[in-house]
Amino acid sequence: MKMLKSTATVVLLMAAIAVVVAGCASSRSGQVYSRDEARQVQTVENGTVESVKEVVIEGTKTPIGTAAGAVTGGVLGSTVGGGSGKSVAVVIGALAGAAAGTMAEEEITRKPGLEIIVKKDNGQTIVVVQEADIMIAAGDRVRIITAADGTTRVSK
């Protein structure tokens, strides 16, 4: 019964960590602006989409996932064995949990994206990668919006 209660606690802890990690991921959306971009002058150019290709935007790899996994693995390891064997199980569990936490964070925060090639009206061709959250197709007329920090997005 004690093992079942510990396992349930660990599962709830992992679920909470997943929610926190996903919430911390920054958006690469063409429709989401950071707080710093709000109320700032941005340049707008027009162009025509030449091609669109589906890509994957890799997830984040921060210490949060590693630490959360290590804690969870350590807690799980503490439920195994007794005496010095228990200490070894905690260490092994923490190491395995850290690796699993790192991989889980990257997977949870990974996003589908678009590689958009645009021929601007001035003749220059650019490529912008952003989240796949708006429908853009070859031939579409679009706006290329560039912030002072160089952040660029494609918008219809």
mmCIF file of C-alpha atoms in Angstrom:
data_model
loop_
_atom_site.group_PDB
_atom_site.id
_atom_site.type_symbol
_atom_site.label_atom_id
_atom_site.label_comp_id
_atom_site.label_asym_id
_atom_site.label_seq_id
_atom_site.Cartn_x
_atom_site.Cartn_y
_atom_site.Cartn_z
ATOM 1 C CA MET A 1 0.000 0.000 0.000
ATOM 2 C CA LYS A 2 2.883 2.365 0.885
ATOM 3 C CA MET A 3 4.516 1.686 -2.521
ATOM 4 C CA LEU A 4 1.251 2.511 -4.320
ATOM 5 C CA LYS A 5 0.920 5.794 -2.410
ATOM 6 C CA SER A 6 4.535 6.757 -3.253
ATOM 7 C CA THR A 7 3.998 5.924 -6.920
ATOM 8 C CA ALA A 8 0.822 8.022 -7.038
ATOM 9 C CA THR A 9 2.701 10.949 -5.460
ATOM 10 C CA VAL A 10 5.484 10.654 -8.035
ATOM 11 C CA VAL A 11 2.994 10.515 -10.924
ATOM 12 C CA LEU A 12 1.241 13.652 -9.658
ATOM 13 C CA LEU A 13 4.617 15.380 -9.225
ATOM 14 C CA MET A 14 5.633 14.494 -12.797
ATOM 15 C CA ALA A 15 2.312 15.816 -14.153
ATOM 16 C CA ALA A 16 2.756 19.098 -12.283
ATOM 17 C CA ILE A 17 6.311 19.431 -13.593
ATOM 18 C CA ALA A 18 5.151 18.823 -17.168
ATOM 19 C CA VAL A 19 2.593 21.621 -16.851
ATOM 20 C CA VAL A 20 5.216 24.024 -15.441
ATOM 21 C CA VAL A 21 7.784 23.160 -18.120
ATOM 22 C CA ALA A 22 5.257 23.552 -20.943
ATOM 23 C CA GLY A 23 4.125 26.867 -19.485
ATOM 24 C CA CYS A 24 7.691 28.197 -19.389
ATOM 25 C CA ALA A 25 8.350 27.597 -23.074
ATOM 26 C CA SER A 26 8.523 30.764 -25.152
ATOM 27 C CA SER A 27 6.367 30.991 -28.231
ATOM 28 C CA ARG A 28 7.754 31.095 -31.772
ATOM 29 C CA SER A 29 4.332 31.940 -33.127
ATOM 30 C CA GLY A 30 3.726 34.555 -35.779
ATOM 31 C CA GLN A 31 0.765 35.723 -33.702
ATOM 32 C CA VAL A 32 2.343 35.985 -30.231
ATOM 33 C CA TYR A 33 4.288 39.030 -29.134
ATOM 34 C CA SER A 34 6.602 39.214 -26.123
ATOM 35 C CA ARG A 35 6.048 41.903 -23.502
ATOM 36 C CA ASP A 36 9.125 43.731 -24.834
ATOM 37 C CA GLU A 37 7.702 43.841 -28.377
ATOM 38 C CA ALA A 38 4.435 45.456 -27.291
ATOM 39 C CA ARG A 39 4.214 49.184 -28.021
ATOM 40 C CA GLN A 40 7.477 49.167 -29.995
ATOM 41 C CA VAL A 41 7.959 50.395 -33.537
ATOM 42 C CA GLN A 42 8.418 47.538 -36.008
ATOM 43 C CA THR A 43 9.118 47.676 -39.726
ATOM 44 C CA VAL A 44 6.711 46.151 -42.223
ATOM 45 C CA GLU A 45 7.586 44.969 -45.732
ATOM 46 C CA ASN A 46 5.413 43.144 -48.229
ATOM 47 C CA GLY A 47 6.176 40.104 -50.295
ATOM 48 C CA THR A 48 4.957 36.917 -51.908
ATOM 49 C CA VAL A 49 5.445 33.442 -50.456
ATOM 50 C CA GLU A 50 7.534 31.280 -52.784
ATOM 51 C CA SER A 51 7.375 28.076 -50.742
ATOM 52 C CA VAL A 52 6.362 26.665 -47.375
ATOM 53 C CA LYS A 53 7.884 23.574 -45.780
ATOM 54 C CA GLU A 54 6.843 21.870 -42.544
ATOM 55 C CA VAL A 55 9.655 21.717 -39.968
ATOM 56 C CA VAL A 56 10.042 20.940 -36.263
ATOM 57 C CA ILE A 57 11.090 23.632 -33.805
ATOM 58 C CA GLU A 58 13.129 21.861 -31.152
ATOM 59 C CA GLY A 59 12.042 22.086 -27.527
ATOM 60 C CA THR A 60 13.770 23.838 -24.676
ATOM 61 C CA LYS A 61 16.584 22.275 -22.696
ATOM 62 C CA THR A 62 16.728 24.083 -19.374
ATOM 63 C CA PRO A 63 17.798 22.893 -15.920
ATOM 64 C CA ILE A 64 14.115 22.706 -14.917
ATOM 65 C CA GLY A 65 13.447 19.384 -16.657
ATOM 66 C CA THR A 66 16.745 17.905 -15.462
ATOM 67 C CA ALA A 67 16.181 18.934 -11.835
ATOM 68 C CA ALA A 68 12.553 17.800 -11.807
ATOM 69 C CA GLY A 69 13.536 14.433 -13.259
ATOM 70 C CA ALA A 70 16.359 14.036 -10.735
ATOM 71 C CA VAL A 71 14.025 14.709 -7.806
ATOM 72 C CA THR A 72 11.395 12.344 -9.167
ATOM 73 C CA GLY A 73 13.982 9.631 -9.865
ATOM 74 C CA GLY A 74 15.458 10.052 -6.397
ATOM 75 C CA VAL A 75 12.031 9.719 -4.795
ATOM 76 C CA LEU A 76 11.319 6.591 -6.821
ATOM 77 C CA GLY A 77 14.771 5.197 -5.961
ATOM 78 C CA SER A 78 14.101 5.741 -2.262
ATOM 79 C CA THR A 79 11.246 3.233 -2.438
ATOM 80 C CA VAL A 80 13.660 0.451 -3.426
ATOM 81 C CA GLY A 81 15.641 -1.700 -1.005
ATOM 82 C CA GLY A 82 17.035 -0.794 2.381
ATOM 83 C CA GLY A 83 20.335 0.186 4.040
ATOM 84 C CA SER A 84 23.229 1.023 1.713
ATOM 85 C CA GLY A 85 21.329 -0.489 -1.209
ATOM 86 C CA LYS A 86 18.668 2.154 -0.740
ATOM 87 C CA SER A 87 21.286 4.932 -1.013
ATOM 88 C CA VAL A 88 22.592 3.446 -4.246
ATOM 89 C CA ALA A 89 19.026 3.183 -5.582
ATOM 90 C CA VAL A 90 18.410 6.874 -4.759
ATOM 91 C CA VAL A 91 21.570 7.952 -6.637
ATOM 92 C CA ILE A 92 20.831 5.741 -9.642
ATOM 93 C CA GLY A 93 17.199 6.883 -9.641
ATOM 94 C CA ALA A 94 18.240 10.540 -9.506
ATOM 95 C CA LEU A 95 20.695 10.129 -12.404
ATOM 96 C CA ALA A 96 18.207 8.221 -14.547
ATOM 97 C CA GLY A 97 15.487 10.707 -13.631
ATOM 98 C CA ALA A 98 17.690 13.658 -14.619
ATOM 99 C CA ALA A 99 18.269 12.158 -18.056
ATOM 100 C CA ALA A 100 14.583 11.337 -18.475
ATOM 101 C CA GLY A 101 13.567 14.811 -17.287
ATOM 102 C CA THR A 102 15.836 16.484 -19.821
ATOM 103 C CA MET A 103 14.393 14.405 -22.660
ATOM 104 C CA ALA A 104 10.811 14.907 -21.433
ATOM 105 C CA GLU A 105 11.202 18.700 -21.303
ATOM 106 C CA GLU A 106 12.551 18.807 -24.849
ATOM 107 C CA GLU A 107 9.705 16.609 -26.108
ATOM 108 C CA ILE A 108 6.956 18.511 -24.255
ATOM 109 C CA THR A 109 8.115 21.898 -25.594
ATOM 110 C CA ARG A 110 8.792 20.790 -29.210
ATOM 111 C CA LYS A 111 6.491 22.523 -31.746
ATOM 112 C CA PRO A 112 5.510 22.042 -35.380
ATOM 113 C CA GLY A 113 6.834 24.906 -37.499
ATOM 114 C CA LEU A 114 6.933 26.319 -40.992
ATOM 115 C CA GLU A 115 9.946 27.342 -43.051
ATOM 116 C CA ILE A 116 8.538 30.177 -45.161
ATOM 117 C CA ILE A 117 10.498 31.481 -48.154
ATOM 118 C CA VAL A 118 9.325 34.963 -49.131
ATOM 119 C CA LYS A 119 10.339 37.115 -52.081
ATOM 120 C CA LYS A 120 10.016 40.670 -50.826
ATOM 121 C CA ASP A 121 8.725 43.363 -53.155
ATOM 122 C CA ASN A 122 12.251 44.844 -53.239
ATOM 123 C CA GLY A 123 13.494 41.604 -54.872
ATOM 124 C CA GLN A 124 15.285 40.197 -51.802
ATOM 125 C CA THR A 125 14.431 36.609 -50.822
ATOM 126 C CA ILE A 126 14.309 35.683 -47.127
ATOM 127 C CA VAL A 127 13.488 32.633 -45.033
ATOM 128 C CA VAL A 128 11.526 32.852 -41.780
ATOM 129 C CA VAL A 129 10.839 29.894 -39.481
ATOM 130 C CA GLN A 130 7.910 30.234 -37.107
ATOM 131 C CA GLU A 131 5.294 28.061 -35.399
ATOM 132 C CA ALA A 132 2.737 26.490 -37.718
ATOM 133 C CA ASP A 133 -0.206 28.354 -36.241
ATOM 134 C CA ILE A 134 -1.480 30.199 -39.329
ATOM 135 C CA MET A 135 -2.234 28.889 -42.805
ATOM 136 C CA ILE A 136 0.315 30.182 -45.313
ATOM 137 C CA ALA A 137 0.766 28.807 -48.821
ATOM 138 C CA ALA A 138 2.930 29.502 -51.846
ATOM 139 C CA GLY A 139 1.570 32.479 -53.772
ATOM 140 C CA ASP A 140 0.109 34.216 -50.682
ATOM 141 C CA ARG A 141 0.764 37.935 -50.298
ATOM 142 C CA VAL A 142 2.197 38.490 -46.812
ATOM 143 C CA ARG A 143 3.679 41.082 -44.506
ATOM 144 C CA ILE A 144 7.168 40.628 -43.083
ATOM 145 C CA ILE A 145 7.237 42.262 -39.652
ATOM 146 C CA THR A 146 10.636 42.906 -38.071
ATOM 147 C CA ALA A 147 11.176 44.142 -34.510
ATOM 148 C CA ALA A 148 14.108 46.296 -33.418
ATOM 149 C CA ASP A 149 15.851 43.218 -31.964
ATOM 150 C CA GLY A 150 15.712 41.465 -35.356
ATOM 151 C CA THR A 151 12.818 39.147 -34.498
ATOM 152 C CA THR A 152 10.929 38.597 -37.758
ATOM 153 C CA ARG A 153 7.522 37.070 -38.424
ATOM 154 C CA VAL A 154 5.359 36.479 -41.471
ATOM 155 C CA SER A 155 1.739 37.552 -41.296
ATOM 156 C CA LYS A 156 -1.188 37.596 -43.735
#
